Amino acid sequence: MTTKDNIDAPDIKTSIIFWTAVALSVVQLTVPIFLHLLDLQLRAIHVGIGLSLAVLVFPFSKRYRENKLTTLDIVELLIIIAANINIYLKTLQIYMYPGSARTIDLLLGIALAIVVLDATRRAVGWAIPIIVIGLIFYALFGYIFPGMWKLRGLSWKFVVNSIYFSPLGIYGSVTAMSATFISLFIIFGSLLSAGGGGKTFIDIAFALTGKWSGGPAKAAIVASALFGSISGSGVANVAVTGNYTIPMMKKLGYPADFAGGVEAVASTGGGITPPIMSIAAFMMSEFLGISYLKIIGYAIIPCVLYYTSIYAGVQFMTGRLGLAPIPEDEIPNWKDILTFRRLSCLVIPIAILLGLIAVGRPLLTAGFYTCLSTIILMLINDIPVKGIKGKSSQHA
């Protein structure tokens, strides 16, 4: 394939990505709550929209510009749509007659598996696809291996049935969690970040630690812990807090590797910082059959130990290098931070989340009402207070 195959429509692709993301968000906020679909039908919708978005966002290779829609992208999108519509329509057959895939089902399954592997390669590189291909190869040709590694071998039809035409494989338990509460809480973290939560956490961290020696590094720890509590993602944590803390540390003379190392290590702790944490917390709650609130309680001790150890390491390095605090004119004022507009989108939704979990409401319901409250508060905070006061004074 050459670059001539590209369709020169950057605006069209951007619009498609935007509306696909909006559709995925709306579906994940409403369908699991209000529509009583079979599990496999919900997973097919989730995989169809989510995988389409991945193919659109990540280009096939570096030589393709991100704003170009290629012929290969269109082919993969058609495969995703056809394969998931097929699963949606044949859900009862899959549940009642396992392993009953026909030729068209098997072909769609093979095509979708290839697209999933390609989308994974686009997003995170070759490591995971190579491992999965190796496992599939072993399942098919295990009989050629010697000794204890020898496997009787499975037919390709059985493998495709298991991967595609069943509530396993692509549509397994991890997809089930992703299609329900994991997506809800990812949306929740994005809403908080869009509402200014990331900047608020950073300002709180600077106000708390900025006056101390090594203030920017310590601020990075506090900001990462605070933002990690709502995002649960180390990558998102670095992207949001690192944009502020790393330049600040380098500006004040911190070594570049030290600045990046502090931010990376501190951000990684987001996965064990309550209340959101990472996908592992949801998997533990689901597989172990225990309350998510208990998972939160169990995570507090390792979280505190983790960030205490990072803080101690920064303190020792601060003394060795003689690192300076943040200049006073760059430290945020508490009066500007502790306002309803800045704290409401952080405090109220998290209080609602913990309250609903504490009274025994399902995690899915708690996540929905938490996201809904965040959206309402964001709309309220967008009301121009000065404009309202000005109009009321004119009427008076």
Coordinates of C-alpha atoms in Angstrom, one line a residue, residues 383-396:
I383 CA -22.8 30.0 34.4
P384 CA -21.2 33.4 34.3
V385 CA -21.8 34.8 37.8
K386 CA -20.8 38.3 37.0
G387 CA -23.3 38.3 34.1
I388 CA -26.1 37.2 36.4
K389 CA -25.2 39.8 39.0
G390 CA -25.0 42.5 36.3
K391 CA -28.4 41.7 34.9
S392 CA -30.0 41.5 38.3
S393 CA -28.6 44.9 39.3
Q394 CA -29.9 46.4 36.0
H395 CA -33.4 45.1 36.8
A396 CA -33.2 46.4 40.3

